Amino acid sequence: MTSAITPPPTEAACCVPLGTPSLSENQAEATARLFKALADPHRVRIVNLLATSAEPVCVCEFTEPLGLSQPTVSHHLKKLVQAGLLDREQRGTWAYYSLRPDALGGLAAALDLHGGAR
C-alpha cells in the first residue's frame, strides 16, 4: 500500500525573488523558513542524496551516509517536509522521501537577485 501522508505545504512555492523591489512580510517569512530548513549541513546532505537518486529513498538509507541515528534522521526529514522541500510516502512501516520539484523551483526563484528581469 502506497499513500502520501502529508499534504504538500505551500511555503516554498510562495517564495519570490530576493531581487524583487519589495517583499511583503509574509513573503519574507516564507523565504526565511525555507532557508532555515536548509541551514543545517545534514539537511543539505539529505537534499543532495535525494537529488542524486532516481527513486524515493527510505529513511533507513540515510543513517549510514549521514552517520546519524534513525530518530535524528527522521527529525531532519520532518523539518524538510514541513518546509515544503520533500514529499513523504508511507510504505508499510517505512517512510520514503523524494524532492518536490516545484519546491526546488521556488528555491531557485528566491535566489534570483535580478527579480526575474535580465
Short mmCIF file of N, CA and C in Angstrom, two decimals:
data_model
loop_
_atom_site.label_atom_id
_atom_site.label_comp_id
_atom_site.label_asym_id
_atom_site.label_seq_id
_atom_site.Cartn_x
_atom_site.Cartn_y
_atom_site.Cartn_z
N MET A 1 0.84 -1.17 0.00
CA MET A 1 0.00 0.00 0.00
C MET A 1 0.89 1.24 0.00
N THR A 2 0.66 2.13 -0.95
CA THR A 2 1.43 3.36 -1.05
C THR A 2 0.48 4.53 -0.91
N SER A 3 0.78 5.42 0.04
CA SER A 3 -0.08 6.58 0.22
C SER A 3 0.74 7.77 0.68
N ALA A 4 0.35 8.93 0.23
CA ALA A 4 1.00 10.14 0.69
C ALA A 4 0.45 10.48 2.07
N ILE A 5 1.31 10.86 2.98
CA ILE A 5 0.91 11.13 4.35
C ILE A 5 0.61 12.61 4.57
N THR A 6 1.53 13.45 4.17
CA THR A 6 1.43 14.86 4.47
C THR A 6 1.07 15.63 3.21
N PRO A 7 0.00 16.43 3.24
CA PRO A 7 -0.27 17.24 2.06
C PRO A 7 0.88 18.23 1.85
N PRO A 8 1.24 18.49 0.61
CA PRO A 8 2.38 19.37 0.37
C PRO A 8 2.12 20.77 0.90
N PRO A 9 3.04 21.29 1.71
CA PRO A 9 2.90 22.66 2.18
C PRO A 9 3.09 23.63 1.02
N THR A 10 2.63 24.84 1.19
CA THR A 10 2.76 25.82 0.13
C THR A 10 3.83 26.86 0.43
N GLU A 11 4.53 26.72 1.55
CA GLU A 11 5.51 27.72 1.95
C GLU A 11 6.58 27.95 0.89
N ALA A 12 7.18 26.88 0.39
CA ALA A 12 8.28 27.04 -0.56
C ALA A 12 7.78 27.62 -1.88
N ALA A 13 6.55 27.29 -2.25
CA ALA A 13 6.03 27.76 -3.52
C ALA A 13 5.77 29.26 -3.53
N CYS A 14 5.64 29.88 -2.37
CA CYS A 14 5.29 31.30 -2.35
C CYS A 14 6.51 32.19 -2.28
N CYS A 15 7.69 31.60 -2.33
CA CYS A 15 8.91 32.42 -2.28
C CYS A 15 9.02 33.23 -3.57
N VAL A 16 9.42 34.48 -3.43
CA VAL A 16 9.62 35.34 -4.58
C VAL A 16 11.09 35.72 -4.65
N PRO A 17 11.56 36.17 -5.80
CA PRO A 17 12.98 36.52 -5.91
C PRO A 17 13.41 37.55 -4.87
N LEU A 18 14.58 37.34 -4.31
CA LEU A 18 15.12 38.30 -3.35
C LEU A 18 15.39 39.64 -4.02
N GLY A 19 15.53 39.64 -5.34
CA GLY A 19 15.75 40.87 -6.08
C GLY A 19 14.47 41.62 -6.40
N THR A 20 13.33 41.14 -5.92
CA THR A 20 12.06 41.83 -6.11
C THR A 20 12.13 43.18 -5.40
N PRO A 21 11.61 44.24 -6.03
CA PRO A 21 11.71 45.56 -5.41
C PRO A 21 11.21 45.63 -3.96
N SER A 22 10.16 44.90 -3.64
CA SER A 22 9.64 44.96 -2.28
C SER A 22 9.01 43.63 -1.90
N LEU A 23 9.52 43.00 -0.85
CA LEU A 23 8.95 41.76 -0.34
C LEU A 23 7.93 42.10 0.75
N SER A 24 6.81 41.40 0.72
CA SER A 24 5.85 41.57 1.80
C SER A 24 6.39 40.84 3.03
N GLU A 25 5.80 41.12 4.16
CA GLU A 25 6.22 40.44 5.39
C GLU A 25 6.01 38.93 5.26
N ASN A 26 4.88 38.52 4.68
CA ASN A 26 4.59 37.09 4.52
C ASN A 26 5.59 36.42 3.57
N GLN A 27 5.94 37.11 2.48
CA GLN A 27 6.91 36.55 1.54
C GLN A 27 8.28 36.41 2.18
N ALA A 28 8.67 37.40 2.96
CA ALA A 28 9.97 37.34 3.64
C ALA A 28 9.99 36.22 4.67
N GLU A 29 8.90 36.03 5.40
CA GLU A 29 8.83 34.96 6.40
C GLU A 29 8.88 33.58 5.73
N ALA A 30 8.16 33.41 4.61
CA ALA A 30 8.17 32.12 3.91
C ALA A 30 9.56 31.80 3.37
N THR A 31 10.23 32.81 2.84
CA THR A 31 11.58 32.61 2.32
C THR A 31 12.54 32.28 3.45
N ALA A 32 12.41 32.96 4.58
CA ALA A 32 13.26 32.69 5.74
C ALA A 32 13.06 31.27 6.26
N ARG A 33 11.81 30.78 6.27
CA ARG A 33 11.55 29.40 6.71
C ARG A 33 12.25 28.39 5.81
N LEU A 34 12.25 28.67 4.53
CA LEU A 34 12.91 27.78 3.58
C LEU A 34 14.42 27.75 3.83
N PHE A 35 15.02 28.93 3.98
CA PHE A 35 16.46 28.98 4.25
C PHE A 35 16.79 28.37 5.61
N LYS A 36 15.91 28.55 6.60
CA LYS A 36 16.14 27.98 7.92
C LYS A 36 16.17 26.45 7.84
N ALA A 37 15.29 25.89 7.03
CA ALA A 37 15.25 24.43 6.87
C ALA A 37 16.55 23.91 6.25
N LEU A 38 17.19 24.72 5.43
CA LEU A 38 18.43 24.31 4.76
C LEU A 38 19.68 24.77 5.50
N ALA A 39 19.51 25.37 6.66
CA ALA A 39 20.65 25.93 7.39
C ALA A 39 21.41 24.91 8.22
N ASP A 40 21.15 23.65 8.01
CA ASP A 40 21.83 22.58 8.73
C ASP A 40 22.56 21.71 7.70
N PRO A 41 23.85 21.43 7.92
CA PRO A 41 24.61 20.63 6.95
C PRO A 41 24.01 19.24 6.68
N HIS A 42 23.41 18.62 7.70
CA HIS A 42 22.81 17.30 7.48
C HIS A 42 21.62 17.41 6.53
N ARG A 43 20.86 18.47 6.65
CA ARG A 43 19.69 18.65 5.77
C ARG A 43 20.14 18.95 4.35
N VAL A 44 21.21 19.69 4.20
CA VAL A 44 21.74 19.95 2.85
C VAL A 44 22.20 18.63 2.24
N ARG A 45 22.84 17.78 3.03
CA ARG A 45 23.28 16.47 2.52
C ARG A 45 22.10 15.59 2.16
N ILE A 46 21.01 15.67 2.94
CA ILE A 46 19.80 14.91 2.61
C ILE A 46 19.26 15.34 1.26
N VAL A 47 19.18 16.65 1.04
CA VAL A 47 18.71 17.16 -0.24
C VAL A 47 19.64 16.69 -1.36
N ASN A 48 20.94 16.71 -1.12
CA ASN A 48 21.90 16.23 -2.11
C ASN A 48 21.68 14.74 -2.42
N LEU A 49 21.51 13.93 -1.39
CA LEU A 49 21.28 12.50 -1.60
C LEU A 49 20.00 12.25 -2.40
N LEU A 50 18.96 13.02 -2.10
CA LEU A 50 17.71 12.85 -2.84
C LEU A 50 17.83 13.37 -4.27
N ALA A 51 18.60 14.42 -4.46
CA ALA A 51 18.77 14.99 -5.81
C ALA A 51 19.52 14.03 -6.73
N THR A 52 20.31 13.14 -6.15
CA THR A 52 21.09 12.19 -6.96
C THR A 52 20.44 10.81 -7.02
N SER A 53 19.22 10.69 -6.49
CA SER A 53 18.50 9.41 -6.52
C SER A 53 17.33 9.50 -7.50
N ALA A 54 17.20 8.49 -8.34
CA ALA A 54 16.11 8.47 -9.31
C ALA A 54 14.79 8.06 -8.66
N GLU A 55 14.86 7.42 -7.51
CA GLU A 55 13.67 6.90 -6.82
C GLU A 55 13.58 7.50 -5.42
N PRO A 56 12.38 7.48 -4.81
CA PRO A 56 12.27 7.89 -3.41
C PRO A 56 13.19 7.04 -2.54
N VAL A 57 13.70 7.64 -1.46
CA VAL A 57 14.68 6.99 -0.60
C VAL A 57 14.05 6.70 0.76
N CYS A 58 14.28 5.49 1.26
CA CYS A 58 13.79 5.07 2.57
C CYS A 58 14.58 5.79 3.67
N VAL A 59 13.88 6.14 4.73
CA VAL A 59 14.54 6.79 5.87
C VAL A 59 15.72 5.97 6.35
N CYS A 60 15.64 4.67 6.28
CA CYS A 60 16.71 3.79 6.76
C CYS A 60 17.99 3.92 5.94
N GLU A 61 17.87 4.42 4.71
CA GLU A 61 19.05 4.55 3.84
C GLU A 61 19.86 5.82 4.09
N PHE A 62 19.39 6.69 4.96
CA PHE A 62 20.11 7.92 5.27
C PHE A 62 21.06 7.77 6.45
N THR A 63 20.80 6.81 7.32
CA THR A 63 21.56 6.73 8.57
C THR A 63 23.05 6.53 8.33
N GLU A 64 23.43 5.60 7.49
CA GLU A 64 24.85 5.32 7.27
C GLU A 64 25.59 6.49 6.60
N PRO A 65 25.08 7.00 5.45
CA PRO A 65 25.85 8.09 4.83
C PRO A 65 25.93 9.36 5.68
N LEU A 66 24.92 9.59 6.52
CA LEU A 66 24.93 10.79 7.37
C LEU A 66 25.62 10.55 8.71
N GLY A 67 25.79 9.28 9.09
CA GLY A 67 26.39 8.96 10.38
C GLY A 67 25.51 9.38 11.55
N LEU A 68 24.20 9.29 11.35
CA LEU A 68 23.23 9.70 12.37
C LEU A 68 22.30 8.54 12.70
N SER A 69 21.69 8.61 13.87
CA SER A 69 20.70 7.60 14.25
C SER A 69 19.42 7.83 13.46
N GLN A 70 18.60 6.79 13.37
CA GLN A 70 17.35 6.89 12.62
C GLN A 70 16.42 7.97 13.20
N PRO A 71 16.27 8.10 14.53
CA PRO A 71 15.42 9.19 15.05
C PRO A 71 15.93 10.58 14.67
N THR A 72 17.25 10.76 14.64
CA THR A 72 17.80 12.07 14.27
C THR A 72 17.57 12.35 12.79
N VAL A 73 17.75 11.33 11.95
CA VAL A 73 17.47 11.48 10.52
C VAL A 73 16.00 11.83 10.33
N SER A 74 15.11 11.14 11.04
CA SER A 74 13.68 11.42 10.93
C SER A 74 13.36 12.86 11.31
N HIS A 75 14.02 13.37 12.33
CA HIS A 75 13.83 14.76 12.74
C HIS A 75 14.19 15.72 11.60
N HIS A 76 15.34 15.49 10.97
CA HIS A 76 15.77 16.36 9.88
C HIS A 76 14.83 16.24 8.68
N LEU A 77 14.39 15.03 8.38
CA LEU A 77 13.46 14.83 7.27
C LEU A 77 12.14 15.54 7.54
N LYS A 78 11.67 15.48 8.77
CA LYS A 78 10.42 16.15 9.14
C LYS A 78 10.53 17.66 8.91
N LYS A 79 11.65 18.25 9.27
CA LYS A 79 11.86 19.69 9.06
C LYS A 79 11.82 20.04 7.57
N LEU A 80 12.41 19.19 6.74
CA LEU A 80 12.43 19.44 5.30
C LEU A 80 11.04 19.26 4.68
N VAL A 81 10.26 18.30 5.19
CA VAL A 81 8.88 18.12 4.74
C VAL A 81 8.06 19.35 5.13
N GLN A 82 8.19 19.79 6.38
CA GLN A 82 7.44 20.96 6.85
C GLN A 82 7.78 22.22 6.06
N ALA A 83 9.01 22.32 5.58
CA ALA A 83 9.42 23.47 4.78
C ALA A 83 8.90 23.38 3.35
N GLY A 84 8.34 22.24 2.99
CA GLY A 84 7.80 22.07 1.65
C GLY A 84 8.80 21.61 0.62
N LEU A 85 9.97 21.14 1.07
CA LEU A 85 11.01 20.70 0.13
C LEU A 85 10.90 19.23 -0.25
N LEU A 86 10.31 18.42 0.62
CA LEU A 86 10.24 16.98 0.38
C LEU A 86 8.81 16.48 0.42
N ASP A 87 8.58 15.39 -0.29
CA ASP A 87 7.34 14.61 -0.16
C ASP A 87 7.66 13.38 0.65
N ARG A 88 6.72 12.96 1.48
CA ARG A 88 6.87 11.76 2.31
C ARG A 88 5.80 10.76 1.91
N GLU A 89 6.21 9.52 1.71
CA GLU A 89 5.30 8.46 1.30
C GLU A 89 5.48 7.28 2.25
N GLN A 90 4.39 6.80 2.82
CA GLN A 90 4.46 5.67 3.74
C GLN A 90 4.30 4.37 2.96
N ARG A 91 5.23 3.44 3.15
CA ARG A 91 5.17 2.11 2.53
C ARG A 91 5.35 1.10 3.65
N GLY A 92 4.26 0.56 4.12
CA GLY A 92 4.32 -0.36 5.26
C GLY A 92 4.80 0.39 6.48
N THR A 93 5.87 -0.11 7.11
CA THR A 93 6.38 0.55 8.31
C THR A 93 7.44 1.60 8.01
N TRP A 94 7.85 1.71 6.75
CA TRP A 94 8.93 2.65 6.40
C TRP A 94 8.40 3.84 5.63
N ALA A 95 9.06 4.97 5.83
CA ALA A 95 8.73 6.19 5.10
C ALA A 95 9.79 6.41 4.02
N TYR A 96 9.33 6.82 2.85
CA TYR A 96 10.20 7.11 1.72
C TYR A 96 10.07 8.59 1.36
N TYR A 97 11.18 9.20 1.00
CA TYR A 97 11.22 10.63 0.75
C TYR A 97 11.72 10.93 -0.65
N SER A 98 11.19 12.01 -1.22
CA SER A 98 11.64 12.49 -2.52
C SER A 98 11.57 14.01 -2.52
N LEU A 99 12.34 14.62 -3.41
CA LEU A 99 12.32 16.07 -3.55
C LEU A 99 11.06 16.50 -4.27
N ARG A 100 10.53 17.64 -3.89
CA ARG A 100 9.40 18.24 -4.60
C ARG A 100 9.98 19.18 -5.66
N PRO A 101 9.86 18.83 -6.92
CA PRO A 101 10.45 19.66 -7.99
C PRO A 101 9.94 21.11 -7.95
N ASP A 102 8.68 21.31 -7.63
CA ASP A 102 8.15 22.67 -7.58
C ASP A 102 8.77 23.48 -6.44
N ALA A 103 9.12 22.79 -5.35
CA ALA A 103 9.75 23.48 -4.22
C ALA A 103 11.16 23.92 -4.58
N LEU A 104 11.87 23.10 -5.32
CA LEU A 104 13.22 23.48 -5.75
C LEU A 104 13.17 24.65 -6.72
N GLY A 105 12.12 24.69 -7.53
CA GLY A 105 11.93 25.85 -8.41
C GLY A 105 11.69 27.11 -7.59
N GLY A 106 10.96 26.98 -6.47
CA GLY A 106 10.73 28.11 -5.59
C GLY A 106 12.02 28.59 -4.95
N LEU A 107 12.88 27.64 -4.60
CA LEU A 107 14.18 28.00 -4.03
C LEU A 107 15.03 28.73 -5.07
N ALA A 108 15.04 28.22 -6.28
CA ALA A 108 15.79 28.89 -7.35
C ALA A 108 15.25 30.29 -7.60
N ALA A 109 13.92 30.43 -7.57
CA ALA A 109 13.32 31.76 -7.76
C ALA A 109 13.72 32.71 -6.64
N ALA A 110 13.76 32.20 -5.41
CA ALA A 110 14.13 33.06 -4.28
C ALA A 110 15.56 33.55 -4.41
N LEU A 111 16.41 32.76 -5.02
CA LEU A 111 17.82 33.12 -5.16
C LEU A 111 18.08 34.07 -6.33
N ASP A 112 17.03 34.35 -7.11
CA ASP A 112 17.17 35.25 -8.26
C ASP A 112 17.30 36.68 -7.76
N LEU A 113 18.49 37.21 -7.80
CA LEU A 113 18.75 38.57 -7.30
C LEU A 113 18.36 39.64 -8.30
N HIS A 114 17.96 39.22 -9.49
CA HIS A 114 17.54 40.19 -10.51
C HIS A 114 16.03 40.34 -10.55
N GLY A 115 15.32 39.63 -9.70
CA GLY A 115 13.86 39.75 -9.64
C GLY A 115 13.17 39.28 -10.90
N GLY A 116 13.78 38.33 -11.61
CA GLY A 116 13.18 37.79 -12.82
C GLY A 116 13.47 38.64 -14.05
N ALA A 117 14.05 39.81 -13.89
CA ALA A 117 14.36 40.68 -15.03
C ALA A 117 15.85 40.58 -15.36
N ARG A 118 16.17 40.39 -16.60
CA ARG A 118 17.56 40.29 -17.03
C ARG A 118 17.81 41.27 -18.14
#
